Amino acid sequence: MKSFFLSLILPLLAVTSAIGTTTTGTGTSSSPLSVVVDLTHGYSFYTGFGTFLHHYMKPGQNGVNNWRSLKNLQLDNANVFILPACDDKVPYTDDDKAIVKKFVENGGGLVIMGSPGSKQQNAIAGVFDVQFGASGKAPLSFTANSGLSGEIESPNGFTLTFSKPEEWQPLVVNADGVPVLAEKKVGHGKVLAASSTLFGQRSQKKEGSINNEWINGLLVRLGSGRQVNLDQKVDGGDLVRTDNSRQVGSLVYHWSDYLAPSAEAMIKMDTRCRPSIEKFMGVPLSPGMSSEVGLLATGGGGYSNGRHIGLAVFWGGFPEREDSMIEFITHENVHSWVHPHAEPYWNEPIATYVGDLVMGDQGYPEEAAKRIANTIKPALAVDPEMKLYDLNGNGPDSAPKLDPGQQRAVNWGKSFWVFEQLRKDNPDFLAKYFQAKRKYVPAKLKHGYSLDDAVAIMSIAAGKDLFPWFCEHGMPVSRDKVQFQTN
């Protein structure tokens, strides 16, 4: 089980992702660029949350993510199409290959980001006689006739091999002179084969993503063979406007044609988990929450922004293995269930903790107990009595300073430990907690829902004053800071 979920990373961008990420443009731009980034073959947080478009596009240029199968995508007003990734369980079809080839032949610019481990990215690259190989030696540098300048921020790059090298123009090479970025003219357009290491990481030296000072110009050049009207954006759909939708009770599920083989199993699993989630949460979802479910072409994670949740269809080896998927689906749902106020400090841990409880309820009690114990264990290793560090892994000046990994272990482990301690004598504690939270906490607070507020509500659920207990265990709280009345 991955120890982290990215469901609430950049929450505002999550909302943007759900409605389609764009940068607005005008038809008078001196560098017309209309980019479409495909999410249907391989969803990632870097592309799905809009980071690529946000960091590599400029004002006056259009960018949109695509959530539809390529046969249902209109690329007439795009001049650059980007294929950032492809999960090997979602192969490019023969129609897909024909569509991208025609797009390039008609003047478009195609970007294929790849690595040697991606069979399907190599399959689409093979259409244009290029393959991605192992990393080579750093540093990377521009070739003399690349027309590019600036700093290349990447420790290495996946090498490119060509079956027809005379047709390719290397733009960036490694220390051995082997290309990691190259372009090829195809019909009236161009194909850019790019090591994925050149994109997708936050820069350590400046604001934004690596290499953003020269990639935009490269994209403009790549799309120069095709005229576009920047007053008309490409409609790539969004999480809830894709190829297929089905209503199941109050829920609506959405998926692309590529994920049709996985849709039924995911719908059954999500609807199976929800009654167990409600049992442990003690309350139904707030109206509208977690009511739109989009399926994502990845095994790497999902997100929730309240109404919309995105679920990775290949998480944890699903459908062959279902325990991790139960935990994961619960995690994303809990992020919506806690609304209208996210939990303090343990917002991520509590979602997984409830996921483990639901996993046990759904037939995997031993695995659930093991995961809970394994999460608490690293925190106990640095704080055996759970009295030294707070929920952020910070302690008094006399305490050893923890590195970021240890702080995170304390955040997760101590959170799980708190829930376990409070459930020992009261197995229904969490349900009572969320019931009291709904009853006493106003929908609007002057400040965000705090740990002081949470302990006040937990005290109601436990039937005793928990403020001294939290303070004793390194989590300073005060009833004087509670923002509402609890009696």
CSV table of C-alpha atoms in Angstrom, one decimal:
chain,number,residue,atom,x,y,z
A,1,MET,CA,0.0,0.0,0.0
A,2,LYS,CA,1.4,3.4,-0.9
A,3,SER,CA,1.8,5.4,2.2
A,4,PHE,CA,0.4,8.6,0.7
A,5,PHE,CA,-2.6,9.7,-1.4
A,6,LEU,CA,-2.7,12.8,-3.5
A,7,SER,CA,-6.4,13.4,-3.2
A,8,LEU,CA,-6.1,16.8,-1.6
A,9,ILE,CA,-2.9,18.0,-3.1
A,10,LEU,CA,-3.5,21.4,-4.7
A,11,PRO,CA,-7.3,21.3,-3.9
A,12,LEU,CA,-8.1,24.3,-6.1
A,13,LEU,CA,-6.4,22.6,-9.0
A,14,ALA,CA,-8.4,19.5,-8.3
A,15,VAL,CA,-11.5,21.6,-8.9
A,16,THR,CA,-9.9,22.9,-12.1
A,17,SER,CA,-9.2,19.4,-13.2
A,18,ALA,CA,-12.8,18.4,-12.8
A,19,ILE,CA,-14.1,21.2,-15.0
A,20,GLY,CA,-11.3,21.2,-17.7
A,21,THR,CA,-8.0,23.0,-17.3
A,22,THR,CA,-7.4,25.9,-19.7
A,23,THR,CA,-5.5,29.0,-20.2
A,24,THR,CA,-7.5,31.6,-22.1
A,25,GLY,CA,-6.3,33.1,-25.3
A,26,THR,CA,-7.1,35.6,-28.0
A,27,GLY,CA,-7.0,35.3,-31.7
A,28,THR,CA,-4.3,38.0,-32.0
A,29,SER,CA,-1.5,36.2,-30.2
A,30,SER,CA,1.9,36.5,-31.8
A,31,SER,CA,2.7,32.9,-30.8
A,32,PRO,CA,-0.5,30.9,-31.4
A,33,LEU,CA,-0.6,27.8,-29.4
A,34,SER,CA,-3.5,25.5,-28.8
A,35,VAL,CA,-2.4,22.4,-26.8
A,36,VAL,CA,-4.4,19.3,-26.0
A,37,VAL,CA,-2.9,17.0,-23.3
A,38,ASP,CA,-4.3,13.4,-23.3
A,39,LEU,CA,-5.4,11.9,-20.0
A,40,THR,CA,-7.3,8.9,-21.3
A,41,HIS,CA,-4.4,6.5,-21.7
A,42,GLY,CA,-2.5,7.4,-18.6
A,43,TYR,CA,-3.8,9.8,-15.9
A,44,SER,CA,-1.2,11.5,-13.7
A,45,PHE,CA,-1.5,14.3,-11.1
A,46,TYR,CA,1.1,16.3,-13.0
A,47,THR,CA,-1.1,16.5,-16.1
A,48,GLY,CA,-4.6,15.9,-14.5
A,49,PHE,CA,-4.3,18.7,-12.0
A,50,GLY,CA,-3.3,21.1,-14.7
A,51,THR,CA,0.3,21.5,-13.7
A,52,PHE,CA,1.7,20.9,-17.2
A,53,LEU,CA,-0.6,23.5,-18.7
A,54,HIS,CA,-0.1,25.9,-15.9
A,55,HIS,CA,3.7,25.9,-16.0
A,56,TYR,CA,4.4,25.5,-19.7
A,57,MET,CA,1.7,27.7,-21.2
A,58,LYS,CA,1.7,31.5,-21.4
A,59,PRO,CA,-1.1,34.1,-21.4
A,60,GLY,CA,-2.7,34.3,-24.9
A,61,GLN,CA,-2.3,30.6,-25.5
A,62,ASN,CA,-4.9,27.8,-25.1
A,63,GLY,CA,-4.5,24.6,-23.3
A,64,VAL,CA,-7.0,21.8,-22.4
A,65,ASN,CA,-6.9,18.3,-21.0
A,66,ASN,CA,-8.6,15.5,-22.9
A,67,TRP,CA,-10.9,13.1,-21.1
A,68,ARG,CA,-12.4,11.4,-24.2
A,69,SER,CA,-11.3,8.6,-26.5
A,70,LEU,CA,-9.4,9.9,-29.4
A,71,LYS,CA,-12.1,9.0,-31.9
A,72,ASN,CA,-14.5,11.3,-30.0
A,73,LEU,CA,-12.0,14.2,-29.7
A,74,GLN,CA,-12.0,17.0,-32.3
A,75,LEU,CA,-8.5,18.2,-32.9
A,76,ASP,CA,-9.3,20.5,-35.8
A,77,ASN,CA,-8.4,23.6,-33.8
A,78,ALA,CA,-5.4,22.2,-32.0
A,79,ASN,CA,-1.8,22.6,-33.2
A,80,VAL,CA,0.0,20.5,-30.5
A,81,PHE,CA,-1.2,17.2,-29.1
A,82,ILE,CA,0.7,15.7,-26.1
A,83,LEU,CA,0.7,12.1,-25.1
A,84,PRO,CA,2.4,12.2,-21.7
A,85,ALA,CA,1.9,8.6,-20.6
A,86,CYS,CA,0.0,5.4,-21.3
A,87,ASP,CA,-0.8,2.7,-18.8
A,88,ASP,CA,0.0,-0.7,-20.3
A,89,LYS,CA,-3.5,-1.8,-19.5
A,90,VAL,CA,-4.9,0.9,-21.8
A,91,PRO,CA,-3.2,0.3,-25.1
A,92,TYR,CA,-3.4,2.7,-28.0
A,93,THR,CA,-5.8,1.2,-30.6
A,94,ASP,CA,-5.1,1.0,-34.3
A,95,ASP,CA,-7.6,3.9,-34.7
A,96,ASP,CA,-5.7,6.0,-32.1
A,97,LYS,CA,-2.4,5.5,-34.0
A,98,ALA,CA,-4.1,6.5,-37.3
A,99,ILE,CA,-5.6,9.6,-35.7
A,100,VAL,CA,-2.4,10.9,-34.3
A,101,LYS,CA,-0.5,10.1,-37.5
A,102,LYS,CA,-3.1,12.0,-39.5
A,103,PHE,CA,-2.9,14.9,-37.1
A,104,VAL,CA,0.8,15.3,-37.7
A,105,GLU,CA,0.6,14.8,-41.4
A,106,ASN,CA,-1.9,17.6,-41.6
A,107,GLY,CA,0.5,20.0,-39.9
A,108,GLY,CA,0.1,19.3,-36.2
A,109,GLY,CA,2.8,18.9,-33.6
A,110,LEU,CA,2.8,15.6,-31.6
A,111,VAL,CA,4.7,15.2,-28.3
A,112,ILE,CA,5.4,11.7,-27.1
A,113,MET,CA,6.9,11.6,-23.6
A,114,GLY,CA,8.3,8.2,-22.7
A,115,SER,CA,10.5,5.9,-20.8
A,116,PRO,CA,11.8,2.4,-21.4
A,117,GLY,CA,9.4,0.9,-18.9
A,118,SER,CA,6.3,2.0,-20.8
A,119,LYS,CA,5.4,-0.6,-23.4
A,120,GLN,CA,2.5,1.3,-24.8
A,121,GLN,CA,4.4,4.6,-25.1
A,122,ASN,CA,7.0,2.7,-27.0
A,123,ALA,CA,4.2,1.2,-29.2
A,124,ILE,CA,2.9,4.7,-30.2
A,125,ALA,CA,6.5,5.9,-30.6
A,126,GLY,CA,7.2,3.0,-32.9
A,127,VAL,CA,4.7,4.4,-35.4
A,128,PHE,CA,7.3,7.1,-36.0
A,129,ASP,CA,10.3,4.8,-35.8
A,130,VAL,CA,11.6,5.8,-32.4
A,131,GLN,CA,12.0,3.9,-29.0
A,132,PHE,CA,12.8,5.0,-25.5
A,133,GLY,CA,15.9,3.4,-23.8
A,134,ALA,CA,17.8,3.4,-20.6
A,135,SER,CA,19.1,6.5,-18.9
A,136,GLY,CA,22.5,7.8,-19.9
A,137,LYS,CA,25.2,10.0,-18.4
A,138,ALA,CA,24.6,13.6,-17.3
A,139,PRO,CA,24.8,16.4,-18.0
A,140,LEU,CA,22.4,17.1,-20.8
A,141,SER,CA,23.0,19.7,-23.4
A,142,PHE,CA,21.4,21.3,-26.5
A,143,THR,CA,22.7,20.4,-29.9
A,144,ALA,CA,24.4,23.2,-31.9
A,145,ASN,CA,21.5,23.4,-34.3
A,146,SER,CA,18.6,22.9,-31.9
A,147,GLY,CA,17.6,26.5,-31.9
A,148,LEU,CA,17.1,26.2,-28.1
A,149,SER,CA,18.9,27.9,-25.2
A,150,GLY,CA,18.7,28.0,-21.4
A,151,GLU,CA,19.3,25.7,-18.6
A,152,ILE,CA,18.4,22.0,-18.8
A,153,GLU,CA,17.3,20.9,-15.4
A,154,SER,CA,17.3,17.1,-15.4
A,155,PRO,CA,19.9,14.8,-13.9
A,156,ASN,CA,19.7,12.4,-16.9
A,157,GLY,CA,17.4,11.4,-19.6
A,158,PHE,CA,16.0,8.3,-21.2
A,159,THR,CA,17.8,7.7,-24.5
A,160,LEU,CA,16.2,7.6,-27.9
A,161,THR,CA,17.0,5.0,-30.6
A,162,PHE,CA,15.8,5.4,-34.2
A,163,SER,CA,15.3,2.9,-36.9
A,164,LYS,CA,15.7,5.7,-39.4
A,165,PRO,CA,18.1,8.1,-37.7
A,166,GLU,CA,18.6,10.2,-40.8
A,167,GLU,CA,15.0,11.4,-40.4
A,168,TRP,CA,15.4,12.7,-36.9
A,169,GLN,CA,17.0,15.9,-35.6
A,170,PRO,CA,18.4,15.6,-32.1
A,171,LEU,CA,17.7,18.6,-29.9
A,172,VAL,CA,19.1,17.5,-26.5
A,173,VAL,CA,21.8,14.9,-25.9
A,174,ASN,CA,23.4,13.4,-22.9
A,175,ALA,CA,27.1,13.4,-22.0
A,176,ASP,CA,27.8,10.6,-24.5
A,177,GLY,CA,26.0,12.5,-27.3
A,178,VAL,CA,23.0,10.2,-27.3
A,179,PRO,CA,19.7,12.0,-28.0
A,180,VAL,CA,17.1,12.3,-25.2
A,181,LEU,CA,14.9,14.9,-27.1
A,182,ALA,CA,14.5,14.8,-30.9
A,183,GLU,CA,12.1,15.9,-33.6
A,184,LYS,CA,11.1,14.5,-36.9
A,185,LYS,CA,9.2,16.0,-39.8
A,186,VAL,CA,6.1,13.9,-40.8
A,187,GLY,CA,4.0,15.3,-43.7
A,188,HIS,CA,3.3,18.9,-42.9
A,189,GLY,CA,3.9,18.5,-39.1
A,190,LYS,CA,6.4,17.3,-36.6
A,191,VAL,CA,6.8,14.6,-34.0
A,192,LEU,CA,8.8,15.4,-30.8
A,193,ALA,CA,10.1,12.4,-28.9
A,194,ALA,CA,11.0,13.4,-25.4
A,195,SER,CA,12.4,11.7,-22.3
A,196,SER,CA,9.8,12.0,-19.6
A,197,THR,CA,12.5,13.2,-17.2
A,198,LEU,CA,12.5,16.6,-19.0
A,199,PHE,CA,9.0,17.3,-17.8
A,200,GLY,CA,6.8,16.7,-14.7
A,201,GLN,CA,8.9,17.8,-11.8
A,202,ARG,CA,8.8,20.9,-9.8
A,203,SER,CA,12.0,23.0,-10.3
A,204,GLN,CA,14.4,23.2,-7.4
A,205,LYS,CA,15.9,26.4,-8.7
A,206,LYS,CA,12.9,28.6,-9.7
A,207,GLU,CA,9.2,28.8,-9.6
A,208,GLY,CA,7.3,26.3,-11.7
A,209,SER,CA,8.3,23.1,-13.4
A,210,ILE,CA,11.7,22.2,-14.8
A,211,ASN,CA,12.7,23.6,-18.1
A,212,ASN,CA,9.7,25.9,-18.4
A,213,GLU,CA,11.8,28.7,-19.8
A,214,TRP,CA,12.5,27.0,-23.1
A,215,ILE,CA,9.7,24.3,-23.5
A,216,ASN,CA,7.0,26.9,-24.3
A,217,GLY,CA,9.1,28.2,-27.3
A,218,LEU,CA,9.7,24.6,-28.4
A,219,LEU,CA,5.9,23.9,-28.4
A,220,VAL,CA,5.2,27.1,-30.3
A,221,ARG,CA,7.7,26.0,-32.9
A,222,LEU,CA,6.3,22.5,-33.0
A,223,GLY,CA,2.8,23.8,-33.7
A,224,SER,CA,3.8,26.3,-36.3
A,225,GLY,CA,2.6,24.1,-39.2
A,226,ARG,CA,-1.0,24.4,-38.3
A,227,GLN,CA,-3.2,27.5,-38.1
A,228,VAL,CA,-5.6,27.7,-35.1
A,229,ASN,CA,-8.2,30.2,-33.9
A,230,LEU,CA,-7.5,30.9,-30.2
A,231,ASP,CA,-11.0,32.4,-29.8
A,232,GLN,CA,-12.3,28.8,-30.1
A,233,LYS,CA,-11.0,26.3,-27.5
A,234,VAL,CA,-10.9,22.6,-28.1
A,235,ASP,CA,-13.5,20.7,-26.1
A,236,GLY,CA,-11.7,17.9,-24.4
A,237,GLY,CA,-14.5,17.2,-21.9
A,238,ASP,CA,-13.7,16.7,-18.2
A,239,LEU,CA,-14.0,14.2,-15.5
A,240,VAL,CA,-17.8,14.1,-15.8
A,241,ARG,CA,-18.0,14.8,-19.6
A,242,THR,CA,-16.4,11.8,-21.2
A,243,ASP,CA,-17.5,8.9,-23.4
A,244,ASN,CA,-19.8,7.1,-21.0
A,245,SER,CA,-22.0,7.8,-18.0
A,246,ARG,CA,-24.3,5.7,-15.9
A,247,GLN,CA,-26.5,6.6,-13.0
A,248,VAL,CA,-26.7,4.1,-10.1
A,249,GLY,CA,-29.1,5.4,-7.5
A,250,SER,CA,-27.9,8.9,-6.5
A,251,LEU,CA,-24.5,8.3,-8.0
A,252,VAL,CA,-23.3,9.0,-11.6
A,253,TYR,CA,-20.2,7.2,-12.9
A,254,HIS,CA,-18.2,8.4,-15.9
A,255,TRP,CA,-15.5,6.7,-17.9
A,256,SER,CA,-13.8,6.7,-21.3
A,257,ASP,CA,-14.3,4.0,-23.9
A,258,TYR,CA,-10.8,2.7,-23.0
A,259,LEU,CA,-11.9,1.9,-19.4
A,260,ALA,CA,-15.1,0.1,-20.4
A,261,PRO,CA,-13.7,-3.3,-19.5
A,262,SER,CA,-13.0,-2.0,-15.9
A,263,ALA,CA,-16.2,0.1,-15.4
A,264,GLU,CA,-18.5,-2.7,-14.1
A,265,ALA,CA,-16.1,-4.0,-11.5
A,266,MET,CA,-15.3,-0.5,-10.3
A,267,ILE,CA,-19.0,0.4,-10.0
A,268,LYS,CA,-19.8,-2.8,-8.1
A,269,MET,CA,-16.8,-2.2,-5.7
A,270,ASP,CA,-17.7,1.5,-5.0
A,271,THR,CA,-21.4,0.8,-4.3
A,272,ARG,CA,-20.4,-2.2,-2.2
A,273,CYS,CA,-18.1,-0.1,0.0
A,274,ARG,CA,-20.4,2.8,0.6
A,275,PRO,CA,-22.8,1.1,3.2
A,276,SER,CA,-19.7,0.1,5.2
A,277,ILE,CA,-18.3,3.6,5.0
A,278,GLU,CA,-21.5,5.1,6.3
A,279,LYS,CA,-21.6,2.6,9.2
A,280,PHE,CA,-18.2,3.7,10.4
A,281,MET,CA,-18.7,7.4,9.6
A,282,GLY,CA,-22.1,7.3,11.4
A,283,VAL,CA,-23.7,9.8,9.0
A,284,PRO,CA,-24.8,9.9,5.4
A,285,LEU,CA,-22.9,12.0,2.9
A,286,SER,CA,-23.9,15.6,2.8
A,287,PRO,CA,-26.1,16.4,-0.2
A,288,GLY,CA,-24.2,16.3,-3.4
A,289,MET,CA,-21.0,15.1,-1.9
A,290,SER,CA,-19.2,12.2,-3.7
A,291,SER,CA,-22.0,11.9,-6.2
A,292,GLU,CA,-20.0,12.2,-9.4
A,293,VAL,CA,-17.4,9.4,-9.8
A,294,GLY,CA,-14.9,9.5,-12.6
A,295,LEU,CA,-12.7,6.5,-13.5
A,296,LEU,CA,-9.0,7.3,-14.1
A,297,ALA,CA,-6.6,5.3,-16.4
A,298,THR,CA,-4.0,4.7,-13.7
A,299,GLY,CA,-3.0,2.6,-10.8
A,300,GLY,CA,-1.4,5.6,-9.1
A,301,GLY,CA,-4.0,7.4,-7.1
A,302,GLY,CA,-7.2,9.4,-7.1
A,303,TYR,CA,-8.7,12.5,-5.7
A,304,SER,CA,-11.7,14.1,-4.1
A,305,ASN,CA,-12.9,17.7,-4.2
A,306,GLY,CA,-16.2,17.1,-2.5
A,307,ARG,CA,-18.8,16.4,-5.2
A,308,HIS,CA,-16.4,14.8,-7.7
A,309,ILE,CA,-14.1,11.9,-6.9
A,310,GLY,CA,-11.6,10.3,-9.3
A,311,LEU,CA,-10.8,6.6,-8.8
A,312,ALA,CA,-7.7,4.9,-10.2
A,313,VAL,CA,-9.1,1.7,-11.8
A,314,PHE,CA,-5.9,-0.3,-11.5
A,315,TRP,CA,-5.1,0.5,-7.9
A,316,GLY,CA,-3.5,-2.2,-5.8
A,317,GLY,CA,-3.7,-4.9,-8.6
A,318,PHE,CA,-7.5,-4.6,-8.9
A,319,PRO,CA,-9.5,-6.5,-10.0
A,320,GLU,CA,-7.4,-9.6,-9.3
A,321,ARG,CA,-6.8,-8.2,-5.8
A,322,GLU,CA,-9.5,-6.1,-4.0
A,323,ASP,CA,-8.3,-5.4,-0.4
A,324,SER,CA,-6.2,-2.3,-1.4
A,325,MET,CA,-9.0,-1.1,-3.7
A,326,ILE,CA,-11.5,-1.2,-0.8
A,327,GLU,CA,-9.1,0.9,1.3
A,328,PHE,CA,-8.5,3.3,-1.6
A,329,ILE,CA,-12.1,3.8,-2.6
A,330,THR,CA,-13.0,4.4,1.1
A,331,HIS,CA,-10.1,6.9,1.4
A,332,GLU,CA,-11.4,9.0,-1.5
A,333,ASN,CA,-15.0,8.8,-0.3
A,334,VAL,CA,-14.1,9.8,3.3
A,335,HIS,CA,-12.6,13.0,1.9
A,336,SER,CA,-16.0,13.9,0.7
A,337,TRP,CA,-17.8,12.4,3.8
A,338,VAL,CA,-16.1,14.8,6.2
A,339,HIS,CA,-17.5,17.8,4.5
A,340,PRO,CA,-18.4,20.6,5.1
A,341,HIS,CA,-15.2,20.7,7.1
A,342,ALA,CA,-12.0,18.8,6.4
A,343,GLU,CA,-10.3,17.2,9.4
A,344,PRO,CA,-7.3,18.9,11.0
A,345,TYR,CA,-3.8,17.4,10.8
A,346,TRP,CA,-5.1,13.9,10.2
A,347,ASN,CA,-7.2,14.6,7.2
A,348,GLU,CA,-5.2,12.1,5.1
A,349,PRO,CA,-4.6,9.5,7.8
A,350,ILE,CA,-8.2,9.4,8.9
A,351,ALA,CA,-9.3,8.6,5.4
A,352,THR,CA,-7.0,5.7,5.2
A,353,TYR,CA,-7.8,4.6,8.7
A,354,VAL,CA,-11.5,4.3,7.9
A,355,GLY,CA,-10.4,2.6,4.7
A,356,ASP,CA,-8.7,-0.1,6.8
A,357,LEU,CA,-11.8,-0.5,9.0
A,358,VAL,CA,-14.0,-0.9,5.9
A,359,MET,CA,-11.5,-3.4,4.5
A,360,GLY,CA,-11.9,-5.5,7.6
A,361,ASP,CA,-15.6,-5.2,7.4
A,362,GLN,CA,-15.5,-6.3,3.8
A,363,GLY,CA,-13.8,-9.6,4.5
A,364,TYR,CA,-10.1,-8.8,5.1
A,365,PRO,CA,-9.8,-8.2,8.9
A,366,GLU,CA,-6.3,-9.6,9.2
A,367,GLU,CA,-4.9,-7.5,6.4
A,368,ALA,CA,-6.6,-4.4,7.9
A,369,ALA,CA,-5.2,-5.0,11.3
A,370,LYS,CA,-1.7,-5.5,9.9
A,371,ARG,CA,-1.9,-2.2,8.0
A,372,ILE,CA,-3.1,-0.3,11.0
A,373,ALA,CA,-0.3,-1.8,13.1
A,374,ASN,CA,2.3,-1.1,10.5
A,375,THR,CA,1.3,2.5,10.2
A,376,ILE,CA,1.6,3.0,14.0
A,377,LYS,CA,4.9,1.2,14.4
A,378,PRO,CA,7.3,3.8,12.9
A,379,ALA,CA,5.8,6.5,15.1
A,380,LEU,CA,6.3,4.4,18.2
A,381,ALA,CA,9.9,3.9,17.1
A,382,VAL,CA,10.7,7.6,17.7
A,383,ASP,CA,8.1,8.3,20.4
A,384,PRO,CA,7.4,5.1,22.4
A,385,GLU,CA,5.0,6.8,24.8
A,386,MET,CA,3.4,9.0,22.2
A,387,LYS,CA,4.0,12.0,24.5
A,388,LEU,CA,7.0,13.7,22.9
A,389,TYR,CA,5.9,14.9,19.4
A,390,ASP,CA,2.8,16.7,18.2
A,391,LEU,CA,0.8,15.6,15.1
A,392,ASN,CA,3.3,17.4,12.8
A,393,GLY,CA,6.3,15.6,14.3
A,394,ASN,CA,7.5,18.6,16.2
A,395,GLY,CA,8.6,18.3,19.8
A,396,PRO,CA,10.2,20.5,22.5
A,397,ASP,CA,13.7,21.9,22.1
A,398,SER,CA,15.1,19.0,24.1
A,399,ALA,CA,13.6,16.4,21.7
A,400,PRO,CA,15.6,15.1,18.8
A,401,LYS,CA,14.7,16.8,15.6
A,402,LEU,CA,13.0,14.6,13.1
A,403,ASP,CA,13.6,14.5,9.4
A,404,PRO,CA,10.7,15.0,7.0
A,405,GLY,CA,10.2,11.2,6.6
A,406,GLN,CA,10.0,10.7,10.4
A,407,GLN,CA,7.7,13.7,10.8
A,408,ARG,CA,5.4,12.2,8.3
A,409,ALA,CA,5.6,8.8,10.0
A,410,VAL,CA,4.6,10.5,13.3
A,411,ASN,CA,1.7,12.3,11.6
A,412,TRP,CA,0.2,9.1,10.2
A,413,GLY,CA,1.2,6.8,13.0
A,414,LYS,CA,0.1,9.0,15.9
A,415,SER,CA,-3.1,9.8,14.1
A,416,PHE,CA,-3.9,6.0,13.8
A,417,TRP,CA,-2.8,5.5,17.4
A,418,VAL,CA,-5.3,8.2,18.6
A,419,PHE,CA,-8.1,6.6,16.8
A,420,GLU,CA,-7.2,3.1,18.0
A,421,GLN,CA,-7.0,4.3,21.6
A,422,LEU,CA,-10.3,6.0,21.5
A,423,ARG,CA,-12.0,3.0,19.9
A,424,LYS,CA,-10.7,0.5,22.4
A,425,ASP,CA,-13.5,1.0,24.9
A,426,ASN,CA,-15.9,2.5,22.4
A,427,PRO,CA,-15.8,0.7,19.0
A,428,ASP,CA,-18.5,3.1,17.7
A,429,PHE,CA,-16.4,6.2,18.6
A,430,LEU,CA,-15.8,7.4,15.1
A,431,ALA,CA,-19.5,7.2,14.2
A,432,LYS,CA,-20.4,9.1,17.3
A,433,TYR,CA,-17.7,11.7,16.5
A,434,PHE,CA,-19.0,12.4,13.1
A,435,GLN,CA,-22.5,12.5,14.3
A,436,ALA,CA,-21.6,15.1,16.9
A,437,LYS,CA,-19.6,17.0,14.3
A,438,ARG,CA,-22.6,17.3,12.1
A,439,LYS,CA,-24.8,18.3,15.0
A,440,TYR,CA,-22.6,20.9,16.7
A,441,VAL,CA,-20.2,22.4,14.1
A,442,PRO,CA,-21.7,25.2,12.0
A,443,ALA,CA,-21.4,25.0,8.3
A,444,LYS,CA,-19.4,28.2,8.3
A,445,LEU,CA,-16.5,28.9,10.7
A,446,LYS,CA,-14.5,32.0,11.2
A,447,HIS,CA,-11.4,30.0,11.0
A,448,GLY,CA,-10.8,26.5,9.6
A,449,TYR,CA,-11.9,23.5,11.7
A,450,SER,CA,-9.1,23.1,14.2
A,451,LEU,CA,-7.7,20.4,16.5
A,452,ASP,CA,-9.2,22.3,19.4
A,453,ASP,CA,-12.6,22.1,17.6
A,454,ALA,CA,-12.1,18.4,16.9
A,455,VAL,CA,-11.2,17.5,20.5
A,456,ALA,CA,-14.3,19.3,21.7
A,457,ILE,CA,-16.4,17.1,19.4
A,458,MET,CA,-14.4,14.0,20.3
A,459,SER,CA,-15.1,14.7,24.0
A,460,ILE,CA,-18.8,14.5,23.2
A,461,ALA,CA,-18.3,11.2,21.4
A,462,ALA,CA,-16.2,9.7,24.2
A,463,GLY,CA,-18.5,11.0,26.9
A,464,LYS,CA,-15.5,12.6,28.8
A,465,ASP,CA,-13.2,15.6,28.6
A,466,LEU,CA,-10.4,14.6,26.2
A,467,PHE,CA,-8.5,17.9,26.4
A,468,PRO,CA,-6.2,16.8,29.2
A,469,TRP,CA,-5.4,13.5,27.5
A,470,PHE,CA,-4.5,15.2,24.2
A,471,CYS,CA,-2.2,17.7,26.0
A,472,GLU,CA,-0.6,14.9,28.0
A,473,HIS,CA,0.2,13.2,24.7
A,474,GLY,CA,2.0,16.1,23.1
A,475,MET,CA,-0.9,17.6,21.3
A,476,PRO,CA,-1.6,21.0,22.9
A,477,VAL,CA,-5.2,22.0,22.7
A,478,SER,CA,-7.5,24.4,24.5
A,479,ARG,CA,-11.2,24.5,25.0
A,480,ASP,CA,-11.0,28.3,25.1
A,481,LYS,CA,-10.1,28.2,21.4
A,482,VAL,CA,-13.2,26.2,20.3
A,483,GLN,CA,-15.3,28.2,17.9
A,484,PHE,CA,-18.8,27.0,18.8
A,485,GLN,CA,-21.0,25.9,21.7
A,486,THR,CA,-21.2,22.1,22.4
A,487,ASN,CA,-24.0,22.2,25.0
